[in-house]
Tab-separated table of C-alpha atoms and ligand atoms in Angstrom:
chain	number	residue	atom	x	y	z
A	1	MET	CA	-2.414	-4.442	-45.019
A	2	THR	CA	-5.139	-6.732	-46.348
A	3	LEU	CA	-5.027	-10.412	-45.538
A	4	SER	CA	-5.339	-12.785	-48.462
A	5	ASN	CA	-8.281	-15.162	-48.760
A	6	THR	CA	-7.540	-17.931	-46.300
A	7	ALA	CA	-8.815	-21.468	-45.941
A	8	ILE	CA	-9.279	-23.113	-42.559
A	9	LEU	CA	-9.869	-26.805	-43.037
A	10	GLY	CA	-9.389	-30.076	-41.211
A	11	LEU	CA	-6.561	-32.396	-42.177
A	12	GLN	CA	-7.626	-35.447	-40.162
A	13	TRP	CA	-11.007	-37.218	-39.872
A	14	GLY	CA	-12.996	-34.119	-38.890
A	15	ASP	CA	-13.703	-32.458	-35.536
A	16	GLU	CA	-10.236	-30.907	-35.350
A	17	GLY	CA	-11.632	-27.661	-33.920
A	18	LYS	CA	-12.268	-25.806	-37.204
A	19	GLY	CA	-15.297	-23.953	-35.828
A	20	LYS	CA	-13.354	-22.445	-32.949
A	21	ILE	CA	-10.549	-21.256	-35.228
A	22	VAL	CA	-12.906	-19.787	-37.867
A	23	ASN	CA	-14.866	-17.886	-35.218
A	24	PHE	CA	-11.575	-16.696	-33.696
A	25	LEU	CA	-10.332	-15.309	-37.036
A	26	ALA	CA	-13.611	-14.223	-38.670
A	27	GLY	CA	-13.563	-10.647	-37.344
A	28	ASN	CA	-10.540	-9.942	-39.568
A	29	PHE	CA	-12.330	-11.038	-42.740
A	30	GLY	CA	-15.201	-9.695	-44.841
A	31	ALA	CA	-16.897	-13.084	-44.862
A	32	ALA	CA	-16.546	-16.764	-44.081
A	33	CYS	CA	-17.773	-19.233	-46.681
A	34	ARG	CA	-18.782	-22.892	-46.338
A	35	TYR	CA	-18.036	-24.631	-49.649
A	36	GLN	CA	-18.869	-28.339	-49.213
A	37	GLY	CA	-20.619	-30.844	-46.989
A	38	GLY	CA	-23.899	-30.134	-45.271
A	39	HIS	CA	-25.424	-30.578	-41.839
A	40	ASN	CA	-23.252	-33.640	-41.263
A	41	ALA	CA	-20.793	-31.070	-39.861
A	42	GLY	CA	-20.845	-30.035	-36.210
A	43	HIS	CA	-18.674	-26.990	-35.492
A	44	THR	CA	-18.490	-25.914	-31.857
A	45	LEU	CA	-17.922	-22.316	-30.780
A	46	ILE	CA	-17.733	-21.037	-27.245
A	47	ILE	CA	-18.720	-17.373	-27.205
A	48	ASP	CA	-18.787	-15.549	-23.856
A	49	GLY	CA	-18.888	-18.930	-22.143
A	50	LYS	CA	-21.896	-20.088	-24.172
A	51	LYS	CA	-21.587	-23.215	-26.293
A	52	ILE	CA	-22.964	-23.032	-29.842
A	53	VAL	CA	-22.902	-25.946	-32.275
A	54	LEU	CA	-23.259	-25.024	-35.950
A	55	HIS	CA	-24.059	-27.532	-38.677
A	56	LEU	CA	-24.755	-25.506	-41.818
A	57	LEU	CA	-24.184	-21.885	-40.856
A	58	PRO	CA	-20.605	-20.657	-41.263
A	59	SER	CA	-18.748	-20.173	-37.976
A	60	SER	CA	-18.597	-16.404	-38.631
A	61	ILE	CA	-22.336	-16.135	-37.996
A	62	CYS	CA	-22.003	-14.325	-34.650
A	63	HIS	CA	-19.819	-11.575	-36.159
A	64	ASN	CA	-21.966	-8.537	-36.959
A	65	ASP	CA	-19.436	-7.045	-39.361
A	66	SER	CA	-18.767	-10.140	-41.465
A	67	LEU	CA	-20.944	-11.911	-43.996
A	68	SER	CA	-21.605	-15.641	-43.814
A	69	LEU	CA	-21.706	-17.367	-47.201
A	70	ILE	CA	-22.938	-20.797	-48.251
A	71	GLY	CA	-21.387	-21.663	-51.610
A	72	LYS	CA	-22.829	-23.910	-54.298
A	73	GLY	CA	-20.812	-26.951	-53.239
A	74	VAL	CA	-22.822	-27.269	-50.011
A	75	VAL	CA	-25.822	-29.603	-49.893
A	76	ILE	CA	-28.678	-28.002	-47.972
A	77	SER	CA	-31.522	-29.518	-46.022
A	78	TYR	CA	-34.088	-26.717	-45.807
A	79	GLU	CA	-35.457	-28.164	-42.586
A	80	ALA	CA	-32.022	-28.240	-40.960
A	81	LEU	CA	-31.182	-24.755	-42.254
A	82	PHE	CA	-34.269	-23.051	-40.900
A	83	SER	CA	-34.256	-24.833	-37.561
A	84	GLU	CA	-30.609	-23.816	-37.130
A	85	ILE	CA	-31.396	-20.196	-38.030
A	86	ASP	CA	-34.205	-20.227	-35.427
A	87	GLU	CA	-31.948	-21.743	-32.785
A	88	ILE	CA	-29.011	-19.403	-33.394
A	89	SER	CA	-31.304	-16.357	-33.522
A	90	ASN	CA	-31.493	-16.752	-29.745
A	91	VAL	CA	-27.787	-16.010	-29.591
A	92	THR	CA	-27.223	-13.405	-32.300
A	93	SER	CA	-29.558	-11.108	-34.222
A	94	GLY	CA	-29.603	-10.171	-37.905
A	95	ILE	CA	-28.660	-13.637	-39.198
A	96	THR	CA	-30.830	-13.438	-42.286
A	97	ASP	CA	-29.213	-10.122	-43.269
A	98	ARG	CA	-25.686	-11.481	-43.014
A	99	LEU	CA	-26.296	-14.948	-44.451
A	100	LYS	CA	-25.975	-15.274	-48.246
A	101	ILE	CA	-26.791	-18.561	-49.944
A	102	SER	CA	-26.055	-19.689	-53.482
A	103	PRO	CA	-29.206	-20.633	-55.424
A	104	ALA	CA	-27.102	-23.350	-57.080
A	105	CYS	CA	-26.850	-25.391	-53.860
A	106	VAL	CA	-28.222	-28.926	-54.174
A	107	LEU	CA	-31.029	-29.720	-51.749
A	108	ILE	CA	-31.145	-32.702	-49.441
A	109	GLN	CA	-34.686	-34.062	-49.725
A	110	PRO	CA	-36.442	-36.405	-47.281
A	111	TYR	CA	-35.842	-39.356	-49.660
A	112	HIS	CA	-32.082	-38.837	-49.398
A	113	GLN	CA	-32.246	-39.198	-45.644
A	114	LEU	CA	-34.401	-42.326	-45.957
A	115	ILE	CA	-32.033	-43.951	-48.442
A	116	ASP	CA	-29.023	-43.092	-46.257
A	117	LEU	CA	-30.771	-44.734	-43.303
A	118	TYR	CA	-31.928	-47.828	-45.199
A	119	LYS	CA	-28.484	-48.382	-46.724
A	120	GLU	CA	-26.716	-48.004	-43.398
A	121	LYS	CA	-29.128	-50.342	-41.611
A	122	SER	CA	-29.155	-52.963	-44.345
A	123	ASN	CA	-26.252	-54.912	-42.827
A	124	SER	CA	-24.270	-54.638	-46.007
A	125	GLN	CA	-20.489	-54.960	-45.749
A	126	LYS	CA	-20.327	-51.335	-46.774
A	127	THR	CA	-21.676	-49.794	-43.592
A	128	ILE	CA	-19.835	-46.478	-43.336
A	129	GLY	CA	-21.260	-45.172	-40.092
A	130	THR	CA	-22.622	-42.045	-41.793
A	131	THR	CA	-24.321	-39.237	-39.922
A	132	LEU	CA	-27.633	-40.352	-41.559
A	133	ARG	CA	-28.217	-36.840	-42.852
A	134	GLY	CA	-28.670	-37.885	-46.503
A	135	ILE	CA	-25.378	-36.341	-47.588
A	136	GLY	CA	-24.150	-39.203	-49.816
A	137	PRO	CA	-27.452	-39.709	-51.687
A	138	ALA	CA	-27.784	-35.927	-52.294
A	139	TYR	CA	-24.299	-35.752	-53.832
A	140	GLU	CA	-25.140	-38.882	-55.869
A	141	ASP	CA	-28.071	-36.967	-57.376
A	142	LYS	CA	-25.854	-33.999	-58.146
A	143	VAL	CA	-23.395	-36.134	-60.085
A	144	ALA	CA	-26.235	-38.020	-61.772
A	145	ARG	CA	-27.672	-34.642	-62.859
A	146	ARG	CA	-31.075	-35.226	-61.319
A	147	ALA	CA	-30.680	-33.091	-58.164
A	148	ILE	CA	-33.219	-30.478	-57.110
A	149	ARG	CA	-31.405	-27.214	-56.428
A	150	VAL	CA	-32.459	-24.197	-54.384
A	151	VAL	CA	-33.261	-22.276	-57.587
A	152	ASP	CA	-35.719	-24.996	-58.623
A	153	THR	CA	-37.873	-24.357	-55.563
A	154	LEU	CA	-38.651	-20.777	-56.537
A	155	SER	CA	-41.464	-21.688	-58.944
A	156	GLU	CA	-43.903	-24.597	-59.085
A	157	ASN	CA	-43.670	-24.766	-62.884
A	158	LYS	CA	-40.011	-25.563	-62.620
A	159	LEU	CA	-40.170	-27.740	-59.529
A	160	ARG	CA	-43.091	-30.061	-60.333
A	161	PRO	CA	-41.710	-31.894	-63.392
A	162	LEU	CA	-38.232	-32.192	-61.869
A	163	LEU	CA	-39.435	-33.540	-58.550
A	164	GLU	CA	-41.951	-35.848	-60.220
A	165	GLU	CA	-39.241	-37.585	-62.207
A	166	THR	CA	-36.768	-37.782	-59.332
A	167	LEU	CA	-39.377	-38.961	-56.855
A	168	ASP	CA	-40.500	-41.718	-59.260
A	169	PHE	CA	-36.940	-42.952	-59.230
A	170	TYR	CA	-36.704	-42.894	-55.417
A	171	ASN	CA	-40.169	-44.253	-54.714
A	172	PHE	CA	-39.330	-47.279	-56.844
A	173	SER	CA	-36.360	-48.060	-54.541
A	174	ILE	CA	-38.234	-47.154	-51.375
A	175	GLU	CA	-41.174	-49.451	-52.200
A	176	LYS	CA	-39.648	-52.295	-54.186
A	177	PHE	CA	-36.199	-52.563	-52.689
A	178	PHE	CA	-36.657	-51.402	-49.115
A	179	GLY	CA	-40.347	-52.389	-48.791
A	180	LYS	CA	-41.388	-49.025	-47.319
A	181	GLU	CA	-44.153	-46.563	-48.090
A	182	ALA	CA	-43.718	-44.227	-51.065
A	183	LEU	CA	-43.446	-40.466	-50.449
A	184	SER	CA	-46.180	-38.116	-51.636
A	185	LEU	CA	-45.283	-35.814	-54.525
A	186	ASN	CA	-47.753	-33.079	-53.666
A	187	SER	CA	-46.733	-32.656	-50.046
A	188	LEU	CA	-43.076	-32.615	-51.053
A	189	ILE	CA	-43.784	-29.924	-53.655
A	190	ASP	CA	-45.711	-27.841	-51.106
A	191	GLU	CA	-42.926	-28.097	-48.522
A	192	ASN	CA	-40.250	-27.120	-51.038
A	193	LEU	CA	-42.214	-24.121	-52.306
A	194	VAL	CA	-42.784	-22.806	-48.774
A	195	PHE	CA	-39.070	-23.108	-48.021
A	196	GLY	CA	-38.233	-21.585	-51.428
A	197	GLU	CA	-40.197	-18.442	-50.534
A	198	LYS	CA	-38.477	-18.293	-47.164
A	199	VAL	CA	-34.955	-18.634	-48.559
A	200	LYS	CA	-35.442	-16.088	-51.378
A	201	PRO	CA	-34.274	-12.974	-49.468
A	202	MET	CA	-31.009	-14.705	-48.567
A	203	LEU	CA	-30.079	-15.806	-52.088
A	204	ALA	CA	-27.014	-14.258	-53.691
A	205	ASP	CA	-24.446	-14.923	-56.374
A	206	VAL	CA	-21.800	-16.108	-53.918
A	207	SER	CA	-19.092	-16.321	-56.601
A	208	MET	CA	-19.497	-12.657	-57.527
A	209	LEU	CA	-19.866	-11.653	-53.900
A	210	ILE	CA	-16.436	-13.116	-53.130
A	211	LYS	CA	-14.985	-11.227	-56.075
A	212	LYS	CA	-16.636	-7.968	-54.980
A	213	LEU	CA	-15.440	-8.353	-51.395
A	214	ASN	CA	-11.916	-8.853	-52.691
A	215	GLU	CA	-12.206	-5.767	-54.889
A	216	GLN	CA	-13.136	-3.829	-51.732
A	217	GLU	CA	-9.957	-5.232	-50.141
A	218	LYS	CA	-11.965	-7.524	-47.858
A	219	SER	CA	-10.744	-11.090	-47.690
A	220	VAL	CA	-12.736	-14.265	-47.344
A	221	LEU	CA	-12.205	-17.161	-44.969
A	222	PHE	CA	-13.081	-20.517	-46.536
A	223	GLU	CA	-14.382	-22.876	-43.847
A	224	GLY	CA	-13.947	-26.571	-44.538
A	225	ALA	CA	-16.247	-29.178	-43.079
A	226	GLN	CA	-15.112	-32.747	-42.256
A	227	GLY	CA	-11.397	-33.306	-42.942
A	228	THR	CA	-9.023	-34.305	-45.716
A	229	LEU	CA	-8.901	-37.950	-44.596
A	230	LEU	CA	-12.695	-38.000	-45.170
A	231	ASP	CA	-12.349	-36.438	-48.650
A	232	ILE	CA	-14.039	-38.499	-51.381
A	233	ASP	CA	-10.836	-38.522	-53.493
A	234	GLN	CA	-8.058	-38.187	-50.942
A	235	GLY	CA	-9.475	-39.922	-47.904
A	236	THR	CA	-9.698	-43.464	-46.625
A	237	TYR	CA	-12.186	-44.574	-49.308
A	238	PRO	CA	-14.854	-45.958	-48.999
A	239	PHE	CA	-14.982	-44.781	-45.372
A	240	VAL	CA	-15.263	-41.133	-46.344
A	241	THR	CA	-17.890	-38.479	-46.874
A	242	SER	CA	-19.140	-37.622	-50.358
A	243	SER	CA	-17.481	-34.272	-51.038
A	244	ASN	CA	-14.027	-32.764	-51.526
A	245	CYS	CA	-13.273	-31.435	-48.068
A	246	SER	CA	-9.621	-30.909	-49.003
A	247	PRO	CA	-8.427	-27.630	-50.589
A	248	SER	CA	-9.368	-29.024	-54.012
A	249	GLY	CA	-13.027	-28.481	-53.119
A	250	ILE	CA	-12.726	-24.771	-52.403
A	251	ALA	CA	-12.687	-23.297	-55.904
A	252	ALA	CA	-15.491	-25.533	-57.152
A	253	GLY	CA	-17.631	-25.238	-54.044
A	254	ALA	CA	-17.227	-21.539	-53.256
A	255	GLY	CA	-17.096	-20.465	-56.886
A	256	CYS	CA	-13.693	-18.809	-57.141
A	257	GLY	CA	-10.466	-19.557	-58.953
A	258	PRO	CA	-7.844	-21.827	-57.362
A	259	LEU	CA	-5.415	-18.904	-57.251
A	260	ASP	CA	-7.904	-16.886	-55.194
A	261	VAL	CA	-7.074	-19.055	-52.194
A	262	GLY	CA	-3.968	-17.312	-50.934
A	263	ASN	CA	-3.299	-19.150	-47.738
A	264	ILE	CA	-4.329	-22.625	-46.601
A	265	LEU	CA	-4.177	-23.418	-42.898
A	266	GLY	CA	-4.757	-27.007	-41.849
A	267	VAL	CA	-6.379	-27.643	-38.477
A	268	VAL	CA	-5.017	-30.710	-36.688
A	269	LYS	CA	-5.623	-32.086	-33.234
A	270	ALA	CA	-2.630	-32.982	-31.093
A	271	TYR	CA	-3.907	-36.559	-31.458
A	272	VAL	CA	-6.452	-38.051	-33.880
A	273	THR	CA	-10.102	-38.960	-33.588
A	274	ARG	CA	-12.560	-40.644	-35.892
A	275	VAL	CA	-16.334	-41.175	-35.772
A	276	GLY	CA	-17.827	-44.041	-37.734
A	277	GLU	CA	-16.113	-46.954	-39.463
A	278	GLY	CA	-12.786	-47.140	-41.293
A	279	PRO	CA	-9.093	-47.607	-40.595
A	280	MET	CA	-7.162	-45.461	-38.129
A	281	PRO	CA	-3.639	-46.916	-37.806
A	282	THR	CA	-2.731	-45.214	-34.531
A	283	GLU	CA	-5.957	-46.044	-32.671
A	284	ILE	CA	-5.428	-46.521	-28.919
A	285	TYR	CA	-7.473	-49.438	-27.643
A	286	ASP	CA	-6.587	-49.364	-23.950
A	287	ASP	CA	-7.569	-47.167	-20.992
A	288	LEU	CA	-5.397	-44.333	-22.282
A	289	GLY	CA	-7.641	-44.017	-25.364
A	290	GLU	CA	-10.620	-43.741	-23.048
A	291	TYR	CA	-8.793	-41.197	-20.890
A	292	ILE	CA	-8.077	-38.983	-23.928
A	293	ALA	CA	-11.671	-39.331	-25.147
A	294	LYS	CA	-12.978	-38.340	-21.732
A	295	THR	CA	-10.551	-35.471	-21.178
A	296	GLY	CA	-11.051	-34.149	-24.707
A	297	GLY	CA	-14.843	-34.505	-24.548
A	298	GLU	CA	-14.648	-36.629	-27.689
A	299	VAL	CA	-18.327	-37.069	-28.433
A	300	GLY	CA	-19.709	-36.268	-31.905
A	301	ALA	CA	-21.141	-32.715	-32.097
A	302	THR	CA	-23.728	-33.844	-34.660
A	303	THR	CA	-24.682	-37.403	-33.764
A	304	GLY	CA	-23.483	-37.725	-30.154
A	305	ARG	CA	-21.509	-40.872	-31.056
A	306	PRO	CA	-18.231	-41.531	-29.203
A	307	ARG	CA	-15.115	-40.602	-31.164
A	308	ARG	CA	-12.328	-43.190	-31.452
A	309	CYS	CA	-8.956	-41.768	-30.327
A	310	GLY	CA	-5.393	-42.385	-31.489
A	311	TRP	CA	-1.920	-40.861	-31.531
A	312	PHE	CA	-0.949	-38.066	-33.944
A	313	ASP	CA	-0.155	-39.712	-37.284
A	314	ALA	CA	2.653	-37.669	-38.854
A	315	VAL	CA	2.974	-40.061	-41.817
A	316	LEU	CA	-0.544	-39.313	-42.975
A	317	MET	CA	-0.204	-35.632	-42.129
A	318	LYS	CA	3.038	-35.199	-44.051
A	319	ARG	CA	1.476	-36.719	-47.156
A	320	ILE	CA	-1.674	-34.582	-46.870
A	321	ILE	CA	0.318	-31.388	-46.200
A	322	GLN	CA	2.719	-31.944	-49.085
A	323	THR	CA	-0.010	-32.742	-51.604
A	324	ASN	CA	-2.451	-29.990	-50.610
A	325	SER	CA	-0.440	-26.745	-50.586
A	326	ILE	CA	-0.874	-26.415	-46.826
A	327	SER	CA	1.039	-23.340	-45.653
A	328	GLY	CA	0.682	-23.742	-41.906
A	329	LEU	CA	-1.043	-25.617	-39.120
A	330	CYS	CA	-3.439	-24.748	-36.323
A	331	LEU	CA	-2.677	-27.297	-33.629
A	332	THR	CA	-5.646	-27.785	-31.299
A	333	LYS	CA	-6.343	-29.520	-28.010
A	334	ILE	CA	-2.770	-29.781	-26.741
A	335	ASP	CA	-4.228	-29.196	-23.254
A	336	VAL	CA	-5.945	-32.578	-23.491
A	337	LEU	CA	-2.510	-34.222	-23.319
A	338	ASP	CA	-1.551	-32.277	-20.146
A	339	GLY	CA	-0.173	-34.556	-17.455
A	340	LEU	CA	0.623	-37.603	-19.623
A	341	ASP	CA	4.039	-39.156	-18.901
A	342	GLU	CA	4.707	-39.973	-22.505
A	343	ILE	CA	3.193	-38.814	-25.791
A	344	LYS	CA	3.575	-40.787	-28.995
A	345	ILE	CA	3.745	-39.551	-32.566
A	346	CYS	CA	3.646	-42.002	-35.470
A	347	LYS	CA	6.754	-41.166	-37.523
A	348	ALA	CA	6.727	-44.048	-40.024
A	349	TYR	CA	4.895	-47.189	-41.020
A	350	ASP	CA	7.031	-50.320	-40.944
A	351	SER	CA	8.653	-51.012	-44.295
A	352	SER	CA	6.598	-54.102	-45.082
A	353	SER	CA	3.422	-52.039	-44.895
A	354	GLU	CA	4.633	-48.917	-46.680
A	355	SER	CA	4.287	-50.525	-50.116
A	356	ILE	CA	0.504	-50.715	-49.844
A	357	PHE	CA	-0.002	-47.239	-48.426
A	358	GLY	CA	-0.272	-44.576	-51.100
A	359	GLU	CA	-2.889	-42.950	-53.275
A	360	CYS	CA	-5.419	-45.625	-52.388
A	361	MET	CA	-4.967	-44.805	-48.683
A	362	ASP	CA	-4.918	-48.490	-47.964
A	363	LEU	CA	-4.373	-48.317	-44.222
A	364	GLU	CA	-5.967	-51.549	-43.033
A	365	ASN	CA	-2.697	-53.351	-42.425
A	366	VAL	CA	-0.088	-50.691	-41.772
A	367	ASN	CA	1.934	-50.856	-38.564
A	368	PRO	CA	2.901	-47.533	-37.014
A	369	ILE	CA	6.381	-46.871	-35.683
A	370	TYR	CA	6.304	-44.327	-32.879
A	371	GLU	CA	8.585	-41.641	-31.539
A	372	ASN	CA	8.086	-41.445	-27.776
A	373	LEU	CA	8.194	-37.872	-26.522
A	374	SER	CA	8.233	-36.781	-22.895
A	375	GLY	CA	4.950	-35.435	-21.653
A	376	TRP	CA	4.654	-32.133	-19.813
A	377	LYS	CA	3.817	-31.827	-16.152
A	378	SER	CA	2.704	-28.217	-15.945
A	379	PRO	CA	-0.658	-27.525	-17.615
A	380	THR	CA	-1.024	-25.795	-20.973
A	381	LYS	CA	-4.770	-25.300	-20.519
A	382	ASN	CA	-5.890	-21.757	-21.398
A	383	LEU	CA	-2.363	-20.446	-21.985
A	384	THR	CA	-2.227	-17.552	-24.448
A	385	ASN	CA	1.482	-17.014	-24.740
A	386	TYR	CA	3.894	-19.328	-26.550
A	387	GLY	CA	6.657	-18.484	-24.086
A	388	GLU	CA	4.589	-19.868	-21.197
A	389	LEU	CA	4.344	-23.350	-22.677
A	390	PRO	CA	6.400	-26.015	-20.903
A	391	ASP	CA	9.559	-27.045	-22.781
A	392	GLU	CA	8.183	-30.523	-23.475
A	393	ALA	CA	5.104	-29.006	-25.149
A	394	LYS	CA	7.352	-26.757	-27.275
A	395	ASN	CA	9.357	-29.843	-28.170
A	396	PHE	CA	6.154	-31.682	-29.201
A	397	ILE	CA	5.217	-28.741	-31.447
A	398	SER	CA	8.637	-28.473	-33.069
A	399	TYR	CA	8.714	-32.246	-33.645
A	400	ILE	CA	5.459	-31.899	-35.606
A	401	GLU	CA	6.858	-28.917	-37.540
A	402	ASP	CA	10.056	-30.770	-38.410
A	403	ILE	CA	8.414	-33.962	-39.556
A	404	CYS	CA	5.530	-32.263	-41.419
A	405	GLU	CA	7.763	-29.489	-42.789
A	406	VAL	CA	5.285	-26.639	-42.111
A	407	PRO	CA	5.075	-24.090	-39.299
A	408	VAL	CA	2.510	-24.375	-36.526
A	409	LYS	CA	0.992	-20.885	-36.637
A	410	ILE	CA	-1.859	-21.149	-34.152
A	411	ILE	CA	-2.021	-23.289	-31.010
A	412	SER	CA	-5.316	-23.874	-29.237
A	413	THR	CA	-5.182	-24.587	-25.508
A	414	GLY	CA	-8.890	-24.740	-24.688
A	415	PRO	CA	-12.319	-24.625	-26.320
A	416	ASP	CA	-12.980	-20.892	-25.890
A	417	ASP	CA	-11.677	-18.072	-28.070
A	418	GLN	CA	-9.302	-16.658	-25.487
A	419	SER	CA	-7.390	-19.926	-25.130
A	420	THR	CA	-5.429	-19.404	-28.315
A	421	ILE	CA	-1.774	-18.728	-29.059
A	422	VAL	CA	-0.936	-16.970	-32.327
A	423	ARG	CA	2.725	-17.142	-33.302
B	1	GDP	P1	-14.932	-29.049	-35.750
B	1	GDP	O1	-15.964	-29.943	-36.343
B	1	GDP	O2	-13.616	-29.195	-36.418
B	1	GDP	O3	-15.367	-27.607	-35.675
B	1	GDP	O4	-14.720	-29.541	-34.253
B	1	GDP	P2	-15.865	-29.960	-33.198
B	1	GDP	O5	-16.544	-28.749	-32.718
B	1	GDP	O6	-16.712	-31.046	-33.755
B	1	GDP	O7	-14.987	-30.653	-32.079
B	1	GDP	C1	-13.979	-29.967	-31.401
B	1	GDP	C2	-14.296	-30.015	-29.909
B	1	GDP	O8	-13.149	-29.647	-29.176
B	1	GDP	C3	-15.377	-29.032	-29.501
B	1	GDP	O9	-16.045	-29.545	-28.383
B	1	GDP	C4	-14.560	-27.795	-29.110
B	1	GDP	O10	-15.250	-26.956	-28.172
B	1	GDP	C5	-13.362	-28.428	-28.490
B	1	GDP	N1	-12.090	-27.690	-28.626
B	1	GDP	C6	-11.644	-26.946	-29.680
B	1	GDP	N2	-10.379	-26.539	-29.455
B	1	GDP	C7	-10.038	-27.028	-28.235
B	1	GDP	C8	-8.822	-26.989	-27.466
B	1	GDP	O11	-7.817	-26.428	-27.856
B	1	GDP	N3	-8.847	-27.644	-26.269
B	1	GDP	C9	-9.935	-28.301	-25.802
B	1	GDP	N4	-9.859	-28.914	-24.637
B	1	GDP	N5	-11.074	-28.380	-26.511
B	1	GDP	C10	-11.112	-27.765	-27.712
B	2	IMO	P1	-17.031	-31.831	-38.963
B	2	IMO	O1	-17.222	-30.760	-40.000
B	2	IMO	C1	-16.358	-36.050	-38.170
B	2	IMO	C2	-18.049	-38.887	-41.038
B	2	IMO	C3	-19.159	-39.806	-40.576
B	2	IMO	C4	-18.871	-41.031	-41.428
B	2	IMO	C5	-18.421	-40.416	-42.759
B	2	IMO	C6	-19.525	-40.321	-43.805
B	2	IMO	O2	-17.767	-31.584	-37.706
B	2	IMO	O3	-15.594	-32.132	-38.778
B	2	IMO	P2	-21.625	-38.709	-44.063
B	2	IMO	O4	-22.817	-38.490	-43.187
B	2	IMO	O5	-20.840	-37.496	-44.332
B	2	IMO	O6	-21.975	-39.450	-45.325
B	2	IMO	O7	-20.682	-39.722	-43.226
B	2	IMO	O8	-17.961	-39.116	-42.447
B	2	IMO	N1	-18.311	-37.446	-40.843
B	2	IMO	C7	-17.693	-36.705	-39.916
B	2	IMO	N2	-16.818	-37.058	-38.943
B	2	IMO	N3	-16.692	-34.758	-38.343
B	2	IMO	C8	-17.537	-34.388	-39.329
B	2	IMO	O9	-17.776	-33.093	-39.631
B	2	IMO	C9	-18.115	-35.383	-40.141
B	2	IMO	N4	-18.996	-35.377	-41.160
B	2	IMO	C10	-19.086	-36.645	-41.585
B	2	IMO	O10	-19.052	-40.073	-39.200
B	2	IMO	O11	-17.774	-41.724	-40.908
B	3	MG	MG1	-17.296	-31.450	-35.721
């Protein structure tokens, strides 16, 4: 039996453990495909006890029999791409044979990273706490129809006039607004052309490749970056990233039809975390928050910033699940809650606050109402069998299933592949 194309994407504020789950499942698929975001992502895999953090490469990259695709919705920094390929080549061989990149991907240029940095450091009220990777400015260029794409770096005749016009625009801001030194056109052209030559052998029509794989009865795993609460349209705007990390981004970013995504699995942590600014109604401010952060190793995989921790927010999850065709959940990091006396789940916001919560995701002033569940005393860490879970942990899982109205299909009990329960 062939599996249908399946999406694995985060439903919270990122870092739910998507990388682990994609790597765990990738061997059953013909390819995994990143479809949005860029090297703002940090996806951690533990393979044979070795920790690997991926930013741009799909989490299938260590599977010799699967392809790794980067669809046109991803924004690529050539520098980040090639340094990651070099780094990961120490762990697995043949990367450049298995990696296929869409020539339609928008490039992150050095001026995008500068603008991201200047904006974030300018003390404006709108500090987002971005990863400073130039993601927002690159997507701005895409929408403004002035972006430089991978295909444009394959010939100087094409690249020069495009880059000249775009750089004029950026140098004006860099010099006049931020008071910094302008970037040189010629060195930027040279750099892009060198990278263009280097990327050429990996370029492919990712859209058609997905179709062909499907015709050969091989399915594709769509790997989300970030999480739905960071989605530009569905997240906690303006404290979001600049792409559609929810299922709505898959068809556009991978280059397939919406009906080609047969199965959408949402990855959720047993609690919530957030890096950067923005509301998180269930944030835990006391020692317990610090305990969870420490036990869960909640430090950003890309920027090394501490992640804020809070209780599982079933109100937000239910909304996201119901409005995004989510067919099941992968619940990660339940082992982090091992040994707690009591575990809270936010089951409602108090009625006075509910009126402002809605499509605008206005969460600044909502007050969570919690269900207090008994914690479990025997550890779940590294368990591989659902039957072995303590009753209280099973109860926690079925509470989430009941309130969110979807089944929990995969449970992760530790960072490595083996520590996974498939139901
Ligand atoms: P991603 O961005 O969604 O891929 O997640 P990250 O890699 O940024 O963060 C997840 C972190 O939790 C990584 O350090 C993983 O190794 C780790 N992790 C994943 N699943 C589990 C789990 O079930 N238990 C524990 N303790 N750690 C996990
Ligand atoms: P993965 O794929 C967690 C957050 C940043 C910031 C906001 C905007 O590992 O889950 P950006 O640089 O994208 O403009 O920053 O989004 N952010 C993430 N948080 N995990 C991520 O990726 C993130 N990528 C971006 O911290 O709040
Ligand atoms: Mg991450």
